[in-house]
Amino acid sequence: MASVSTRITKMLGCKYPLVLPGMSWISTPELVAAVSNAGGVGILATGPLTAPQTKEAIAKIRELAPNKPFGIGATLLMPGAEENAKVALEEQVPLINVSLGKPDWVADAAHQYGGKVLCTVVNAKHAGKAVESGADALMVTGHEAAAHGGDATSLVLIPSIAQRFPDVPIVAAGGFANGRGLTAALSLGADAVAMGSRFATTAESPLAWNIKEAIANPNLDGGSTETDTIYSKNFDGIPARVMKYPAAIQANKRRTPFPIVCYRAFQAAREMNIPLWKVLPGLLTQFEKMYVVAQFGAATEAIQAATVHGDLDEKGVQFIGQCQGLIHDIPTVDFLVQEIIHEASTVTNENSARFESVNESKSRLQELDDALRECEA
């Protein structure tokens, strides 16, 4: 397939405007490399990784996808994220995707070696602050997205931010899983799309196979459709969209009591080799903010149970977008990318033909009108 030219493909040096967002326990070096090799841009999830592990993962990506563009994710509010971002800067990673924090210091350091910073935002205010802090591009995340989307849907949010910030390239996230979605996003003002749920449901993805099958099952009586999700902040402290299964329903019933959140957060910190002294002071001095951090950390056990082990009934909770209703197979990444680009090209040509027909009709009507006027004269 021919390449697609947008501000994002030019900025990052990729063939297609398709992005794999950094999803914990899914966006591994292998999947990141597969997407980058297929012509898109993969972003490594560093949330579960220590700084040394992040460095090893970056080296692995470069080994599997030499000279291909890629990025790493850094959710700055979370413990360990700053250290991982510093590793990425030291390794001169081409793209750093920042969320939940000011990217100014990351942007300053990345720009020194020609790196780019992509900031995840869910509204115009966040977008404005990100741009002021040095963001090179925005990942605009709509309500349809897996995990932590915003309140506004992609259909409104993307053109709104594109209009407010016309000079800033946009990666649209939330509701995109095929070529029609890519075409729609470009029409709305985006320069690329992030397809987390779609890339998670591919052969190279480490997502548990039974989760992939549950997502890809087209059976309306047992498969996962666009309505089979739950959107709530009770699970991990931030409004999040997850698959609608027994364990998720139970986990979203009510906010987890604070002592349990703290206990689980400390457990998660130990498993991720994060010193407890980095977690405890915040809980004492910035209670509400750190409660969210602690609850987010406490949710890691449930996320791992689903994503890694495939448990959806006992305690596993799986992040998923509404676009699961568009996913009906488990292809290889390369096949999927080619399929998306082919469909986008076909749809674009079909739409162009429709407008050409309209223009031809208008031209014919104008000719008839001119002839009528000549007769009347």
XYZ file of C-alpha atoms in Angstrom:
377
model
C 0.000 0.000 0.000
C 1.092 3.562 -0.694
C 2.067 5.670 2.306
C -0.295 8.209 3.855
C 0.977 11.743 4.354
C -0.128 13.711 7.433
C 1.587 15.996 9.915
C 2.074 13.018 12.240
C 3.669 10.774 9.607
C 5.990 13.627 8.639
C 6.824 14.426 12.272
C 7.574 10.845 13.294
C 8.822 9.423 10.007
C 6.263 6.606 9.824
C 4.448 5.286 6.733
C 0.929 5.222 8.136
C -0.912 7.426 10.670
C -1.610 4.528 13.056
C -0.477 4.515 16.681
C -0.340 1.790 19.315
C -0.897 3.557 22.669
C 1.006 2.427 25.753
C -1.225 -0.156 27.466
C 0.165 -1.835 30.579
C 1.043 -5.521 30.066
C -0.059 -5.254 26.414
C 2.203 -2.689 24.706
C 5.341 -4.781 25.170
C 8.520 -4.443 23.076
C 7.301 -7.213 20.769
C 3.941 -5.572 19.998
C 5.514 -2.101 19.777
C 8.037 -3.423 17.240
C 5.323 -5.219 15.249
C 3.318 -2.000 14.854
C 6.372 0.089 13.976
C 7.566 -2.514 11.467
C 4.111 -2.534 9.873
C 4.360 1.196 9.197
C 2.764 2.689 12.286
C 4.224 3.874 15.582
C 4.217 1.714 18.701
C 4.383 3.222 22.189
C 5.857 1.143 25.006
C 3.900 0.888 28.255
C 6.309 1.693 31.089
C 3.808 1.723 33.963
C 4.697 -1.824 35.135
C 8.431 -1.345 34.485
C 11.333 -0.177 36.621
C 13.922 2.160 35.121
C 16.364 -0.692 34.299
C 13.523 -2.698 32.736
C 12.518 0.301 30.633
C 16.076 0.599 29.357
C 16.110 -3.099 28.451
C 12.728 -2.769 26.712
C 13.948 0.180 24.623
C 16.975 -1.850 23.524
C 14.686 -4.768 22.611
C 12.455 -2.543 20.466
C 15.486 -1.197 18.613
C 16.690 -4.763 18.045
C 13.308 -5.953 16.691
C 12.485 -2.789 14.719
C 15.787 -1.167 13.723
C 15.560 2.444 12.572
C 11.781 2.496 13.012
C 9.990 5.235 14.963
C 8.608 4.306 18.387
C 7.794 5.884 21.713
C 7.381 5.282 25.429
C 4.511 6.245 27.701
C 4.942 8.209 30.947
C 1.970 8.753 33.243
C 3.738 11.346 35.371
C 1.308 11.197 38.297
C 2.294 7.582 38.980
C 5.302 6.477 41.059
C 8.287 5.527 38.915
C 7.081 7.390 35.816
C 9.585 10.233 36.169
C 12.476 7.786 36.381
C 11.241 5.941 33.279
C 10.896 9.215 31.380
C 14.478 10.124 32.287
C 15.667 6.772 30.933
C 13.820 7.446 27.678
C 15.473 10.859 27.431
C 18.902 9.383 28.079
C 18.235 6.786 25.371
C 16.970 9.520 23.030
C 13.669 7.789 22.306
C 12.005 9.481 19.292
C 8.598 9.974 20.965
C 7.524 10.362 24.592
C 3.813 10.184 25.360
C 3.090 12.143 28.566
C -0.161 11.983 30.510
C -1.415 13.198 33.907
C 1.350 15.736 34.423
C 3.138 18.791 33.002
C 5.451 17.823 30.153
C 7.645 20.933 30.208
C 10.839 19.338 31.530
C 10.358 16.300 29.286
C 9.801 18.512 26.250
C 12.863 20.661 26.999
C 15.111 17.612 27.218
C 13.573 15.779 24.243
C 13.835 18.779 21.959
C 17.583 18.952 22.586
C 18.088 15.735 20.607
C 15.180 16.172 18.195
C 12.676 14.051 20.109
C 8.954 14.773 20.127
C 6.433 14.913 22.970
C 2.865 13.689 22.577
C 0.517 14.737 25.384
C -2.676 12.823 26.145
C -5.607 15.190 26.779
C -9.362 14.852 27.224
C -10.523 18.469 26.883
C -9.543 21.873 25.489
C -8.182 23.188 28.801
C -5.797 20.250 29.128
C -4.791 20.727 25.494
C -3.997 24.404 26.038
C -1.784 23.678 29.036
C -0.002 20.889 27.172
C 0.762 23.130 24.215
C 2.010 25.893 26.530
C 4.306 23.359 28.197
C 5.963 22.355 24.948
C 3.888 19.476 23.542
C 4.597 18.794 19.870
C 1.349 16.898 19.340
C -1.807 15.938 21.228
C -3.428 12.548 21.742
C -7.057 13.627 22.002
C -8.981 10.946 23.874
C -12.737 10.747 23.516
C -15.377 9.203 25.749
C -15.476 5.984 23.704
C -11.903 5.046 24.605
C -10.717 2.159 26.731
C -9.594 3.069 30.228
C -9.404 6.811 30.852
C -11.296 8.697 28.165
C -12.911 12.083 28.665
C -16.514 13.261 28.968
C -16.866 14.413 25.344
C -17.128 11.973 22.452
C -14.497 11.874 19.727
C -17.011 13.193 17.178
C -17.123 16.525 19.026
C -13.793 16.600 20.861
C -11.475 16.110 17.883
C -12.824 18.911 15.648
C -13.161 21.200 18.662
C -9.496 20.890 19.620
C -8.385 20.870 15.972
C -10.142 24.208 15.540
C -8.686 25.704 18.713
C -5.137 24.526 18.004
C -4.825 24.419 14.207
C -1.021 24.312 14.255
C -0.764 21.269 16.534
C -0.910 17.727 15.072
C -3.575 15.504 16.632
C -3.702 11.759 17.284
C -7.348 10.805 17.745
C -8.135 8.116 20.333
C -11.451 6.587 21.331
C -13.734 4.636 18.996
C -11.271 3.877 16.187
C -10.665 0.321 15.010
C -10.831 0.220 11.200
C -10.269 2.113 7.965
C -13.599 3.904 8.149
C -12.600 5.232 11.554
C -9.258 6.439 10.228
C -11.001 8.228 7.355
C -13.485 9.797 9.771
C -10.731 10.969 12.118
C -8.805 12.621 9.287
C -12.034 14.325 8.197
C -12.580 15.608 11.744
C -9.174 17.270 11.794
C -6.905 14.559 13.212
C -3.548 13.567 11.730
C -3.501 9.964 13.015
C -5.481 7.539 15.138
C -4.554 5.491 18.202
C -6.135 2.026 18.150
C -5.536 0.439 21.547
C -8.328 -2.124 21.662
C -7.814 -3.073 18.002
C -4.046 -3.639 18.282
C -4.578 -5.458 21.591
C -6.695 -7.974 19.696
C -4.001 -9.144 17.289
C -1.902 -12.285 17.044
C 1.260 -10.570 18.373
C -0.477 -8.988 21.353
C 0.285 -10.584 24.740
C -3.312 -10.040 25.879
C -4.735 -13.318 27.233
C -6.148 -15.349 24.340
C -9.578 -15.877 25.885
C -9.900 -12.102 26.312
C -9.116 -11.663 22.621
C -11.747 -14.263 21.778
C -14.320 -12.555 23.993
C -13.680 -9.237 22.232
C -13.647 -10.697 18.714
C -16.731 -12.899 19.139
C -19.439 -11.435 16.845
C -22.250 -13.414 18.526
C -24.808 -10.877 19.762
C -26.012 -13.321 22.426
C -22.582 -13.972 23.911
C -19.954 -11.784 22.298
C -18.803 -8.336 23.338
C -20.616 -5.476 21.599
C -20.215 -1.704 21.766
C -22.611 -1.582 24.729
C -20.868 -4.255 26.797
C -18.676 -1.866 28.764
C -18.819 -0.087 32.133
C -17.689 3.522 32.606
C -17.024 4.474 36.242
C -14.379 5.965 38.540
C -15.010 3.425 41.300
C -12.515 0.904 39.933
C -9.206 2.802 39.852
C -10.086 6.311 41.007
C -10.254 7.878 37.533
C -13.287 7.492 35.219
C -12.431 4.383 33.224
C -14.088 2.112 30.647
C -13.795 -1.654 31.162
C -15.321 -4.847 29.776
C -18.704 -5.709 31.244
C -18.050 -9.012 32.986
C -18.894 -10.289 36.516
C -15.644 -9.217 38.192
C -15.816 -5.753 36.614
C -19.427 -5.283 37.675
C -18.466 -6.136 41.252
C -15.354 -3.905 41.196
C -17.367 -0.900 40.002
C -20.214 -1.135 42.496
C -18.662 1.220 45.043
C -15.465 3.075 45.882
C -12.908 0.848 47.574
C -12.383 1.689 51.299
C -9.225 3.689 51.918
C -7.393 1.135 54.171
C -7.823 -1.569 51.518
C -6.621 0.794 48.806
C -3.492 1.640 50.830
C -2.720 -2.012 51.535
C -3.073 -3.000 47.880
C -1.136 0.053 46.715
C 1.783 -0.837 48.966
C 1.653 -4.408 47.675
C 1.733 -3.147 44.086
C 4.613 -0.799 44.931
C 6.638 -3.687 46.335
C 5.976 -5.828 43.251
C 7.120 -2.945 41.016
C 10.200 -2.283 43.216
C 8.972 1.217 44.118
C 10.143 2.320 47.602
C 7.244 2.799 50.019
C 8.661 6.165 51.101
C 7.677 7.490 47.674
C 4.037 6.578 48.285
C 3.430 7.248 51.991
C 4.311 10.996 52.232
C 1.858 11.864 49.492
C -0.948 10.005 51.218
C -0.375 12.162 54.299
C 0.077 15.570 52.650
C -2.006 15.400 49.431
C -4.796 13.071 50.486
C -7.260 13.360 47.566
C -4.602 13.358 44.870
C -2.709 10.469 46.382
C -5.910 8.560 47.104
C -6.432 8.455 43.358
C -2.818 7.350 42.875
C -3.194 4.680 45.549
C -6.486 3.433 44.122
C -4.930 3.353 40.667
C -2.038 1.333 42.016
C -4.360 -0.975 43.911
C -6.190 -1.777 40.670
C -3.101 -3.329 39.096
C -3.849 -6.771 40.554
C -7.272 -6.889 38.905
C -5.914 -5.569 35.590
C -3.159 -8.178 35.562
C -5.630 -10.926 36.431
C -7.580 -10.185 33.252
C -4.899 -8.965 30.846
C -2.242 -11.531 31.689
C -4.203 -14.480 33.089
C -7.547 -14.103 31.294
C -9.708 -13.988 34.429
C -12.959 -12.085 33.870
C -15.184 -13.855 36.381
C -13.348 -13.974 39.721
C -11.277 -10.779 40.067
C -10.029 -9.679 36.635
C -10.949 -6.313 35.109
C -10.062 -5.561 31.488
C -9.819 -2.065 30.006
C -11.647 -1.930 26.649
C -13.142 0.669 24.345
C -16.614 0.787 22.821
C -14.937 -0.085 19.518
C -14.888 -3.712 20.666
C -18.182 -3.857 18.770
C -16.155 -3.349 15.567
C -13.630 -6.120 16.257
C -14.457 -9.569 14.862
C -11.113 -11.247 14.172
C -7.582 -11.709 15.552
C -5.241 -10.917 12.639
C -1.512 -10.311 12.568
C -0.496 -6.684 13.029
C 0.828 -6.364 9.482
C -2.351 -7.793 7.947
C -4.485 -5.503 10.106
C -2.529 -2.383 9.139
C -2.785 -3.189 5.430
C -6.494 -3.905 5.797
C -7.091 -0.595 7.587
C -5.198 1.429 4.998
C -6.937 -0.362 2.104
C -10.363 0.280 3.620
C -9.519 3.919 4.357
C -8.372 4.421 0.758
C -11.521 2.779 -0.607
C -13.844 4.819 1.584
C -11.997 8.037 0.738
C -12.386 7.338 -2.984
C -16.071 6.509 -2.543
C -16.664 9.766 -0.692
C -14.728 11.699 -3.305
C -16.877 10.182 -6.046
C -20.022 11.264 -4.224
C -18.851 14.862 -4.140
C -17.799 14.686 -7.790
C -21.320 13.548 -8.681
C -22.765 16.487 -6.793
C -20.431 18.900 -8.564
C -21.296 17.407 -11.941
C -25.009 17.814 -11.214
C -24.497 21.415 -10.167
C -22.518 22.075 -13.343
C -25.261 20.541 -15.498
C -27.933 22.578 -13.740
C -25.885 25.713 -14.287
C -25.600 24.919 -17.991
C -29.369 24.435 -18.254
C -29.993 27.648 -16.352
C -27.666 29.563 -18.665
C -29.404 28.108 -21.735
C -32.824 29.052 -20.340
C -31.702 32.603 -19.762
C -30.456 32.832 -23.368
C -33.824 31.633 -24.664
C -35.682 34.158 -22.545
C -33.426 36.930 -23.849
